[in-house]
Amino acid sequence: MIYPVRTPWLLKQIYSECIWEMPAYDNKIYLSFDDGPHPVATPFVLDLLKEYNARASFFCIGKNVDNHPDIYKRIIQEGHRTGNHTFTHANGWKTGTEEYIREIRKTSGLISSDLFRPPYGRVRFSQLRKIRNELGMKTVMWSLLSGDFDPAISPARCAENVLRNMKPGSIIVFHDSEKALDKLRHALPLVLEEIKKRGWVTAVL
C-alpha cells in the first residue's frame, strides 16, 4: 500500500473544511479508532485506555454497532466519544451521494454524534456539502496514520510510524478491527506509555 503516514499540506488545503489536526498549545493528543466495535479488538483497546486513564474517539460502523451494542455502550460509559463511519464502511468515491448520505443517516439512528469520518478518507465534495449543510456534521480526518491496516508492515513499524511523528494536536488513527489487532497489541501500549512519559494528555475530539 502507498499512503502518507503524515497528511500532506496540499491535501489539507484541498479539503480545507475537514478537521485534520487540533490546536497544539495544550499538549493534548487525539487518539482515534476506526471500524469497530469489534468483539476482541475494542475491549482490548478499552482495557488499555482505562489502564492509562486515557480518552479516545471511536468512529464506528453502523452495522457493527448494531451487532455489538453492549460494546458500543461500554465505549460511551467509559468516557470516550463516538463518531459516524457509515453503516457498511462505504467508499465515497464509489458510492452515489444520495446513497452515501443514507448510509450516514442510518448510522445516526444508532450513534448520536455530530462527528463523521469517511471510510478510507474518500469522500466527494458533493457529499461533504450535504454532510455539513443537511446533516450538520463535522468531517474529521487525521494528521497521522499508524498503518495498522497495512498487511505489509510489521507491528514494530506501526509503532514507529506513530512514535516518530506524533506531537501535540495530532489526530492519530488506529483501527479496532480484526486485521489490525496484532499491530494494535504491539503499538498501542508503546504509544500510550510514551504519551505518559512526555507529560502529554489524551483527549476526545
GROMACS .gro file of C-alpha atoms in nm:
model
  205
    1MET     CA    1   0.000   0.000   0.000
    2ILE     CA    2   0.110   0.356  -0.072
    3TYR     CA    3  -0.012   0.619   0.171
    4PRO     CA    4   0.142   0.908   0.361
    5VAL     CA    5   0.191   0.849   0.733
    6ARG     CA    6   0.170   1.225   0.786
    7THR     CA    7  -0.104   1.404   0.597
    8PRO     CA    8   0.043   1.626   0.321
    9TRP     CA    9  -0.013   2.000   0.345
   10LEU     CA   10  -0.170   2.012  -0.002
   11LEU     CA   11  -0.437   1.757   0.088
   12LYS     CA   12  -0.531   1.965   0.392
   13GLN     CA   13  -0.572   2.267   0.165
   14ILE     CA   14  -0.786   2.083  -0.090
   15TYR     CA   15  -1.017   1.951   0.181
   16SER     CA   16  -0.987   2.258   0.398
   17GLU     CA   17  -1.333   2.227   0.552
   18CYS     CA   18  -1.232   1.898   0.717
   19ILE     CA   19  -1.067   1.877   1.058
   20TRP     CA   20  -0.712   1.744   1.014
   21GLU     CA   21  -0.549   1.836   1.344
   22MET     CA   22  -0.624   2.013   1.669
   23PRO     CA   23  -0.459   2.306   1.847
   24ALA     CA   24  -0.114   2.217   1.975
   25TYR     CA   25  -0.081   2.459   2.266
   26ASP     CA   26  -0.220   2.239   2.545
   27ASN     CA   27  -0.012   1.919   2.498
   28LYS     CA   28  -0.314   1.711   2.403
   29ILE     CA   29  -0.304   1.407   2.173
   30TYR     CA   30  -0.616   1.284   1.997
   31LEU     CA   31  -0.625   0.907   1.958
   32SER     CA   32  -0.895   0.771   1.729
   33PHE     CA   33  -1.005   0.421   1.638
   34ASP     CA   34  -1.196   0.329   1.321
   35ASP     CA   35  -1.418   0.040   1.214
   36GLY     CA   36  -1.542  -0.101   1.547
   37PRO     CA   37  -1.697  -0.210   1.762
   38HIS     CA   38  -1.518  -0.545   1.735
   39PRO     CA   39  -1.574  -0.822   1.995
   40VAL     CA   40  -1.200  -0.867   2.064
   41ALA     CA   41  -1.017  -0.556   1.945
   42THR     CA   42  -1.246  -0.297   2.103
   43PRO     CA   43  -1.241  -0.447   2.456
   44PHE     CA   44  -0.861  -0.473   2.429
   45VAL     CA   45  -0.841  -0.103   2.342
   46LEU     CA   46  -1.085  -0.004   2.615
   47ASP     CA   47  -0.899  -0.205   2.880
   48LEU     CA   48  -0.570  -0.043   2.783
   49LEU     CA   49  -0.715   0.308   2.771
   50LYS     CA   50  -0.859   0.254   3.119
   51GLU     CA   51  -0.520   0.138   3.246
   52TYR     CA   52  -0.362   0.464   3.128
   53ASN     CA   53  -0.660   0.682   3.219
   54ALA     CA   54  -0.669   0.779   2.851
   55ARG     CA   55  -0.955   0.905   2.636
   56ALA     CA   56  -1.015   0.845   2.265
   57SER     CA   57  -1.266   0.888   1.985
   58PHE     CA   58  -1.419   0.585   1.813
   59PHE     CA   59  -1.553   0.619   1.459
   60CYS     CA   60  -1.794   0.327   1.444
   61ILE     CA   61  -1.950   0.139   1.156
   62GLY     CA   62  -2.327   0.128   1.197
   63LYS     CA   63  -2.367  -0.245   1.130
   64ASN     CA   64  -2.100  -0.321   1.391
   65VAL     CA   65  -2.282  -0.108   1.649
   66ASP     CA   66  -2.598  -0.299   1.560
   67ASN     CA   67  -2.417  -0.630   1.609
   68HIS     CA   68  -2.232  -0.533   1.929
   69PRO     CA   69  -2.449  -0.285   2.119
   70ASP     CA   70  -2.303  -0.377   2.459
   71ILE     CA   71  -1.950  -0.294   2.346
   72TYR     CA   72  -2.071   0.035   2.199
   73LYS     CA   73  -2.244   0.114   2.527
   74ARG     CA   74  -1.919   0.049   2.712
   75ILE     CA   75  -1.734   0.297   2.488
   76ILE     CA   76  -1.979   0.567   2.593
   77GLN     CA   77  -1.990   0.468   2.960
   78GLU     CA   78  -1.612   0.488   2.991
   79GLY     CA   79  -1.599   0.849   2.878
   80HIS     CA   80  -1.494   0.818   2.516
   81ARG     CA   81  -1.651   0.992   2.219
   82THR     CA   82  -1.801   0.824   1.915
   83GLY     CA   83  -1.845   0.926   1.554
   84ASN     CA   84  -2.022   0.807   1.241
   85HIS     CA   85  -1.823   0.593   0.992
   86THR     CA   86  -2.117   0.500   0.763
   87PHE     CA   87  -2.325   0.186   0.802
   88THR     CA   88  -2.127  -0.054   0.581
   89HIS     CA   89  -1.785   0.119   0.553
   90ALA     CA   90  -1.889   0.277   0.226
   91ASN     CA   91  -1.629   0.421  -0.010
   92GLY     CA   92  -1.746   0.772  -0.100
   93TRP     CA   93  -1.568   0.767  -0.435
   94LYS     CA   94  -1.760   0.455  -0.537
   95THR     CA   95  -2.096   0.546  -0.383
   96GLY     CA   96  -2.353   0.791  -0.514
   97THR     CA   97  -2.406   1.097  -0.297
   98GLU     CA   98  -2.766   1.022  -0.201
   99GLU     CA   99  -2.683   0.661  -0.115
  100TYR     CA  100  -2.383   0.778   0.088
  101ILE     CA  101  -2.597   1.021   0.286
  102ARG     CA  102  -2.850   0.743   0.351
  103GLU     CA  103  -2.566   0.531   0.495
  104ILE     CA  104  -2.477   0.812   0.734
  105ARG     CA  105  -2.839   0.879   0.830
  106LYS     CA  106  -2.896   0.511   0.901
  107THR     CA  107  -2.593   0.505   1.128
  108SER     CA  108  -2.710   0.822   1.303
  109GLY     CA  109  -3.003   0.616   1.426
  110LEU     CA  110  -2.753   0.415   1.629
  111ILE     CA  111  -2.482   0.674   1.701
  112SER     CA  112  -2.570   1.014   1.844
  113SER     CA  113  -2.279   1.228   1.726
  114ASP     CA  114  -2.203   1.530   1.510
  115LEU     CA  115  -1.867   1.381   1.405
  116PHE     CA  116  -1.817   1.194   1.079
  117ARG     CA  117  -1.512   1.026   0.929
  118PRO     CA  118  -1.526   0.892   0.572
  119PRO     CA  119  -1.400   0.535   0.534
  120TYR     CA  120  -1.064   0.530   0.353
  121GLY     CA  121  -1.073   0.912   0.375
  122ARG     CA  122  -1.253   0.903   0.039
  123VAL     CA  123  -1.538   1.148   0.008
  124ARG     CA  124  -1.673   1.367  -0.272
  125PHE     CA  125  -1.717   1.741  -0.236
  126SER     CA  126  -2.090   1.697  -0.303
  127GLN     CA  127  -2.105   1.454  -0.013
  128LEU     CA  128  -1.910   1.688   0.215
  129ARG     CA  129  -2.153   1.970   0.145
  130LYS     CA  130  -2.454   1.757   0.237
  131ILE     CA  131  -2.280   1.620   0.546
  132ARG     CA  132  -2.224   1.978   0.661
  133ASN     CA  133  -2.541   2.151   0.541
  134GLU     CA  134  -2.807   1.880   0.565
  135LEU     CA  135  -2.676   1.663   0.847
  136GLY     CA  136  -2.500   1.934   1.049
  137MET     CA  137  -2.194   1.718   1.098
  138LYS     CA  138  -1.822   1.791   1.112
  139THR     CA  139  -1.593   1.577   0.898
  140VAL     CA  140  -1.284   1.463   1.089
  141MET     CA  141  -0.981   1.332   0.903
  142TRP     CA  142  -0.636   1.285   1.062
  143SER     CA  143  -0.281   1.412   1.074
  144LEU     CA  144  -0.113   1.077   1.139
  145LEU     CA  145  -0.181   0.720   1.023
  146SER     CA  146  -0.043   0.431   1.225
  147GLY     CA  147  -0.067   0.199   0.923
  148ASP     CA  148  -0.212  -0.080   1.137
  149PHE     CA  149  -0.444  -0.166   0.846
  150ASP     CA  150  -0.147  -0.242   0.618
  151PRO     CA  151  -0.058  -0.616   0.600
  152ALA     CA  152   0.284  -0.527   0.456
  153ILE     CA  153   0.420  -0.354   0.766
  154SER     CA  154   0.534  -0.507   1.093
  155PRO     CA  155   0.391  -0.427   1.437
  156ALA     CA  156   0.721  -0.253   1.516
  157ARG     CA  157   0.691  -0.032   1.209
  158CYS     CA  158   0.334   0.052   1.303
  159ALA     CA  159   0.450   0.174   1.644
  160GLU     CA  160   0.741   0.363   1.488
  161ASN     CA  161   0.506   0.545   1.249
  162VAL     CA  162   0.331   0.699   1.547
  163LEU     CA  163   0.619   0.742   1.791
  164ARG     CA  164   0.835   0.926   1.538
  165ASN     CA  165   0.565   1.164   1.419
  166MET     CA  166   0.316   1.235   1.697
  167LYS     CA  167   0.307   1.578   1.853
  168PRO     CA  168   0.055   1.784   2.049
  169GLY     CA  169  -0.255   1.839   1.838
  170SER     CA  170  -0.206   1.522   1.634
  171ILE     CA  171  -0.516   1.325   1.537
  172ILE     CA  172  -0.387   0.967   1.521
  173VAL     CA  173  -0.571   0.682   1.350
  174PHE     CA  174  -0.570   0.324   1.471
  175HIS     CA  175  -0.831   0.058   1.391
  176ASP     CA  176  -1.016  -0.160   1.641
  177SER     CA  177  -1.059  -0.435   1.385
  178GLU     CA  178  -0.958  -0.795   1.324
  179LYS     CA  179  -0.690  -0.719   1.064
  180ALA     CA  180  -0.527  -0.451   1.277
  181LEU     CA  181  -0.531  -0.639   1.607
  182ASP     CA  182  -0.179  -0.786   1.606
  183LYS     CA  183  -0.025  -0.448   1.527
  184LEU     CA  184  -0.253  -0.275   1.774
  185ARG     CA  185  -0.149  -0.508   2.056
  186HIS     CA  186   0.214  -0.414   1.999
  187ALA     CA  187   0.189  -0.046   1.912
  188LEU     CA  188  -0.082   0.096   2.136
  189PRO     CA  189   0.084   0.019   2.472
  190LEU     CA  190   0.409   0.177   2.346
  191VAL     CA  191   0.228   0.487   2.227
  192LEU     CA  192   0.033   0.530   2.550
  193GLU     CA  193   0.347   0.482   2.755
  194GLU     CA  194   0.533   0.743   2.550
  195ILE     CA  195   0.247   0.993   2.580
  196LYS     CA  196   0.259   0.947   2.957
  197LYS     CA  197   0.639   0.980   2.963
  198ARG     CA  198   0.625   1.309   2.770
  199GLY     CA  199   0.365   1.450   3.006
  200TRP     CA  200   0.102   1.483   2.736
  201VAL     CA  201  -0.264   1.401   2.783
  202THR     CA  202  -0.516   1.227   2.561
  203ALA     CA  203  -0.845   1.395   2.473
  204VAL     CA  204  -1.158   1.329   2.273
  205LEU     CA  205  -1.237   1.522   1.957
   0.00000   0.00000   0.00000
